[in-house]
mmCIF file of C-alpha atoms in Angstrom:
data_model
loop_
_atom_site.group_PDB
_atom_site.id
_atom_site.type_symbol
_atom_site.label_atom_id
_atom_site.label_comp_id
_atom_site.label_asym_id
_atom_site.label_seq_id
_atom_site.Cartn_x
_atom_site.Cartn_y
_atom_site.Cartn_z
ATOM 1 C CA UNK A 11 194.674 131.138 312.736
ATOM 2 C CA UNK A 12 197.622 133.795 312.603
ATOM 3 C CA UNK A 13 201.104 132.984 312.817
ATOM 4 C CA UNK A 14 202.381 134.401 315.831
ATOM 5 C CA UNK A 15 205.244 136.353 313.911
ATOM 6 C CA UNK A 16 202.551 138.269 312.219
ATOM 7 C CA UNK A 17 201.253 139.700 315.442
ATOM 8 C CA UNK A 18 204.263 141.381 316.289
ATOM 9 C CA UNK A 19 205.942 142.127 312.859
ATOM 10 C CA UNK A 20 203.053 144.306 311.580
ATOM 11 C CA UNK A 21 199.667 145.503 312.225
ATOM 12 C CA UNK A 22 195.990 144.367 311.460
ATOM 13 C CA UNK A 23 192.531 145.382 312.193
ATOM 14 C CA UNK A 24 190.293 142.796 313.804
ATOM 15 C CA UNK A 25 186.605 143.861 312.299
ATOM 16 C CA UNK A 26 184.911 141.286 314.430
ATOM 17 C CA UNK A 27 183.979 143.477 317.025
ATOM 18 C CA UNK A 28 182.189 145.719 314.520
ATOM 19 C CA UNK A 29 180.406 142.934 312.624
ATOM 20 C CA UNK A 30 179.005 141.606 316.266
ATOM 21 C CA UNK A 31 178.299 144.921 317.927
ATOM 22 C CA UNK A 32 175.340 145.904 315.668
ATOM 23 C CA UNK A 33 176.788 149.283 314.389
ATOM 24 C CA UNK A 34 179.682 151.236 313.012
ATOM 25 C CA UNK A 35 181.187 153.997 314.832
ATOM 26 C CA UNK A 36 180.824 157.604 313.801
ATOM 27 C CA UNK A 37 183.130 160.028 315.827
ATOM 28 C CA UNK A 38 183.692 163.077 313.972
ATOM 29 C CA UNK A 39 183.909 166.932 315.190
ATOM 30 C CA UNK A 40 183.997 170.416 314.088
ATOM 31 C CA UNK A 41 185.781 173.387 315.776
ATOM 32 C CA UNK A 42 183.826 176.455 316.305
ATOM 33 C CA UNK A 43 184.864 179.934 316.554
ATOM 34 C CA UNK A 44 185.186 180.989 320.053
ATOM 35 C CA UNK A 45 184.201 184.532 319.630
ATOM 36 C CA UNK A 46 180.482 183.649 318.649
ATOM 37 C CA UNK A 47 179.809 181.566 321.827
ATOM 38 C CA UNK A 48 177.563 183.314 324.102
ATOM 39 C CA UNK A 49 174.568 182.926 326.615
ATOM 40 C CA UNK A 50 171.071 182.626 325.154
ATOM 41 C CA UNK A 51 168.987 185.655 325.509
ATOM 42 C CA UNK A 52 164.985 185.101 326.190
ATOM 43 C CA UNK A 53 164.613 186.533 322.810
ATOM 44 C CA UNK A 54 166.944 183.974 321.234
ATOM 45 C CA UNK A 55 165.484 181.014 323.036
ATOM 46 C CA UNK A 56 162.049 182.061 321.632
ATOM 47 C CA UNK A 57 163.354 182.043 318.272
ATOM 48 C CA UNK A 58 164.873 178.785 318.625
ATOM 49 C CA UNK A 59 161.773 177.351 319.791
ATOM 50 C CA UNK A 60 160.478 177.602 316.374
ATOM 51 C CA UNK A 61 163.307 176.199 314.886
ATOM 52 C CA UNK A 62 162.526 172.580 315.851
ATOM 53 C CA UNK A 63 159.591 171.030 318.018
ATOM 54 C CA UNK A 64 161.857 168.593 320.235
ATOM 55 C CA UNK A 65 164.114 171.690 320.879
ATOM 56 C CA UNK A 66 161.317 173.675 321.780
ATOM 57 C CA UNK A 67 160.201 171.014 324.512
ATOM 58 C CA UNK A 68 164.068 170.812 325.715
ATOM 59 C CA UNK A 69 164.220 174.782 326.074
ATOM 60 C CA UNK A 70 160.982 174.833 327.722
ATOM 61 C CA UNK A 71 162.091 172.167 330.446
ATOM 62 C CA UNK A 72 165.602 173.800 330.595
ATOM 63 C CA UNK A 73 164.275 177.209 331.281
ATOM 64 C CA UNK A 74 162.894 176.004 334.680
ATOM 65 C CA UNK A 75 166.301 175.004 335.560
ATOM 66 C CA UNK A 76 169.066 177.413 334.196
ATOM 67 C CA UNK A 77 170.232 179.469 331.085
ATOM 68 C CA UNK A 78 171.777 177.535 328.309
ATOM 69 C CA UNK A 79 174.476 178.948 326.010
ATOM 70 C CA UNK A 80 174.187 178.709 322.360
ATOM 71 C CA UNK A 81 176.656 175.819 322.238
ATOM 72 C CA UNK A 82 174.723 173.871 324.805
ATOM 73 C CA UNK A 83 171.444 174.470 322.627
ATOM 74 C CA UNK A 84 173.557 173.112 319.656
ATOM 75 C CA UNK A 85 174.598 169.971 321.361
ATOM 76 C CA UNK A 86 171.025 169.365 322.571
ATOM 77 C CA UNK A 87 169.575 169.861 319.001
ATOM 78 C CA UNK A 88 172.232 167.747 317.610
ATOM 79 C CA UNK A 89 171.489 164.916 320.269
ATOM 80 C CA UNK A 90 167.750 165.053 319.552
ATOM 81 C CA UNK A 91 168.647 164.914 315.735
ATOM 82 C CA UNK A 92 170.774 161.852 316.119
ATOM 83 C CA UNK A 93 168.002 160.187 318.275
ATOM 84 C CA UNK A 94 165.584 160.927 315.496
ATOM 85 C CA UNK A 95 167.770 159.955 312.722
ATOM 86 C CA UNK A 96 166.571 156.535 310.775
ATOM 87 C CA UNK A 97 170.074 155.009 310.366
ATOM 88 C CA UNK A 98 171.720 155.508 314.134
ATOM 89 C CA UNK A 99 171.769 152.991 316.208
ATOM 90 C CA UNK A 100 169.424 153.504 319.076
ATOM 91 C CA UNK A 101 170.890 150.593 321.245
ATOM 92 C CA UNK A 102 174.437 151.938 321.273
ATOM 93 C CA UNK A 103 176.118 154.981 322.846
ATOM 94 C CA UNK A 104 175.300 158.334 321.600
ATOM 95 C CA UNK A 105 176.453 161.751 322.471
ATOM 96 C CA UNK A 106 177.301 165.013 321.607
ATOM 97 C CA UNK A 107 180.060 166.747 323.567
ATOM 98 C CA UNK A 108 182.525 169.534 323.648
ATOM 99 C CA UNK A 109 186.366 168.725 323.771
ATOM 100 C CA UNK A 110 189.146 170.775 325.214
ATOM 101 C CA UNK A 111 189.360 174.249 323.393
ATOM 102 C CA UNK A 112 192.284 174.614 320.867
ATOM 103 C CA UNK A 113 194.106 177.535 319.094
ATOM 104 C CA UNK A 114 191.539 176.499 316.375
ATOM 105 C CA UNK A 115 188.254 177.001 318.523
ATOM 106 C CA UNK A 116 185.876 174.769 320.348
ATOM 107 C CA UNK A 117 185.598 171.142 319.176
ATOM 108 C CA UNK A 118 182.208 169.939 319.191
ATOM 109 C CA UNK A 119 182.186 166.264 318.543
ATOM 110 C CA UNK A 120 179.532 163.755 317.586
ATOM 111 C CA UNK A 121 179.919 160.111 318.919
ATOM 112 C CA UNK A 122 177.518 157.652 317.957
ATOM 113 C CA UNK A 123 176.963 154.401 315.945
ATOM 114 C CA UNK A 124 175.570 153.803 312.166
ATOM 115 C CA UNK A 125 172.908 151.021 312.145
ATOM 116 C CA UNK A 126 174.301 150.261 308.886
ATOM 117 C CA UNK A 127 177.799 148.673 308.640
ATOM 118 C CA UNK A 128 177.985 148.556 304.950
ATOM 119 C CA UNK A 129 181.006 150.946 304.219
ATOM 120 C CA UNK A 130 179.580 153.397 301.268
ATOM 121 C CA UNK A 131 176.237 153.346 303.238
ATOM 122 C CA UNK A 132 178.047 154.318 306.649
ATOM 123 C CA UNK A 133 180.189 157.228 304.936
ATOM 124 C CA UNK A 134 176.978 158.475 303.328
ATOM 125 C CA UNK A 135 175.199 158.701 306.632
ATOM 126 C CA UNK A 136 178.197 160.070 308.132
ATOM 127 C CA UNK A 137 178.402 162.746 305.718
ATOM 128 C CA UNK A 138 174.804 163.522 305.711
ATOM 129 C CA UNK A 139 175.001 164.049 309.468
ATOM 130 C CA UNK A 140 178.105 166.282 309.284
ATOM 131 C CA UNK A 141 176.762 168.554 306.249
ATOM 132 C CA UNK A 142 173.509 169.112 308.403
ATOM 133 C CA UNK A 143 175.406 169.940 311.470
ATOM 134 C CA UNK A 144 177.601 172.572 309.566
ATOM 135 C CA UNK A 145 174.587 173.953 307.974
ATOM 136 C CA UNK A 146 172.408 174.608 311.065
ATOM 137 C CA UNK A 147 175.208 176.112 312.868
ATOM 138 C CA UNK A 148 174.363 179.825 311.737
ATOM 139 C CA UNK A 149 170.833 179.171 313.152
ATOM 140 C CA UNK A 150 172.558 179.012 316.546
ATOM 141 C CA UNK A 151 174.774 182.059 315.968
ATOM 142 C CA UNK A 152 177.908 179.854 315.470
ATOM 143 C CA UNK A 153 180.430 179.244 312.668
ATOM 144 C CA UNK A 154 183.050 176.810 312.191
ATOM 145 C CA UNK A 155 186.663 177.459 312.372
ATOM 146 C CA UNK A 156 188.440 177.912 309.098
ATOM 147 C CA UNK A 157 191.805 179.209 308.375
ATOM 148 C CA UNK A 158 191.511 182.372 306.247
ATOM 149 C CA UNK A 159 192.729 182.229 302.551
ATOM 150 C CA UNK A 160 194.127 184.871 300.236
ATOM 151 C CA UNK A 161 190.444 185.474 299.124
ATOM 152 C CA UNK A 162 189.139 185.873 302.426
ATOM 153 C CA UNK A 163 191.442 189.017 303.059
ATOM 154 C CA UNK A 164 190.760 190.463 299.375
ATOM 155 C CA UNK A 165 186.777 190.295 300.405
ATOM 156 C CA UNK A 166 187.896 191.710 303.995
ATOM 157 C CA UNK A 167 189.714 194.690 302.404
ATOM 158 C CA UNK A 168 186.797 195.179 299.985
ATOM 159 C CA UNK A 169 184.350 195.187 302.837
ATOM 160 C CA UNK A 170 186.324 197.572 304.968
ATOM 161 C CA UNK A 171 186.694 199.957 302.160
ATOM 162 C CA UNK A 172 183.036 200.409 301.622
ATOM 163 C CA UNK A 173 183.054 198.938 297.962
ATOM 164 C CA UNK A 174 179.962 197.468 296.342
ATOM 165 C CA UNK A 175 179.945 193.886 296.757
ATOM 166 C CA UNK A 176 177.144 192.981 294.598
ATOM 167 C CA UNK A 177 179.341 191.926 291.564
ATOM 168 C CA UNK A 178 181.554 189.782 293.954
ATOM 169 C CA UNK A 179 180.802 185.849 293.867
ATOM 170 C CA UNK A 180 181.316 183.707 296.923
ATOM 171 C CA UNK A 181 180.792 185.924 299.788
ATOM 172 C CA UNK A 182 179.969 183.801 302.901
ATOM 173 C CA UNK A 183 176.270 184.447 303.339
ATOM 174 C CA UNK A 184 176.525 185.516 306.875
ATOM 175 C CA UNK A 185 179.418 188.112 306.509
ATOM 176 C CA UNK A 186 177.671 190.919 304.881
ATOM 177 C CA UNK A 187 174.251 192.395 305.910
ATOM 178 C CA UNK A 188 172.048 193.682 303.288
ATOM 179 C CA UNK A 189 172.054 197.371 302.843
ATOM 180 C CA UNK A 190 168.683 197.883 304.502
ATOM 181 C CA UNK A 191 169.758 195.933 307.511
ATOM 182 C CA UNK A 192 173.140 197.726 308.134
ATOM 183 C CA UNK A 193 173.212 199.395 311.571
#
């Protein structure tokens, strides 16, 4: 029992719903840079069919209907990934959706439930999913929004001035093409 005064004088968390539900909610998002969002070309779709077998089936089915953009394809892949994940509840709501665009880009949100309610395990599962999500973004031609730092401005200046960047550590791996690939 809880004294009535406690209900109005402070806050509390009722964990009963979580313990009885069969899962612990995961609701996380990344904002994608808007200038990389684009429609999928037939060549891009063929490349993505090789990325994941389930995604290949999805693409083949979608090609019968309408063209998909790279964000839609990413959402489809992440949904398939979550459905296959051994620690995600198959009985509770699962979705990957876009939210309203902001000055920081287009938020893509993962909403699902961990089948494991133990806090350290839940945090580990959630981290693994988000790390996977951000690691595959370049495969879809997408990048997360991140405010530039002073180091970004220095590297940008070096790139624009044509300096040899082979001795500079920590350059984002997709920002500079190798010399043989430069157009």
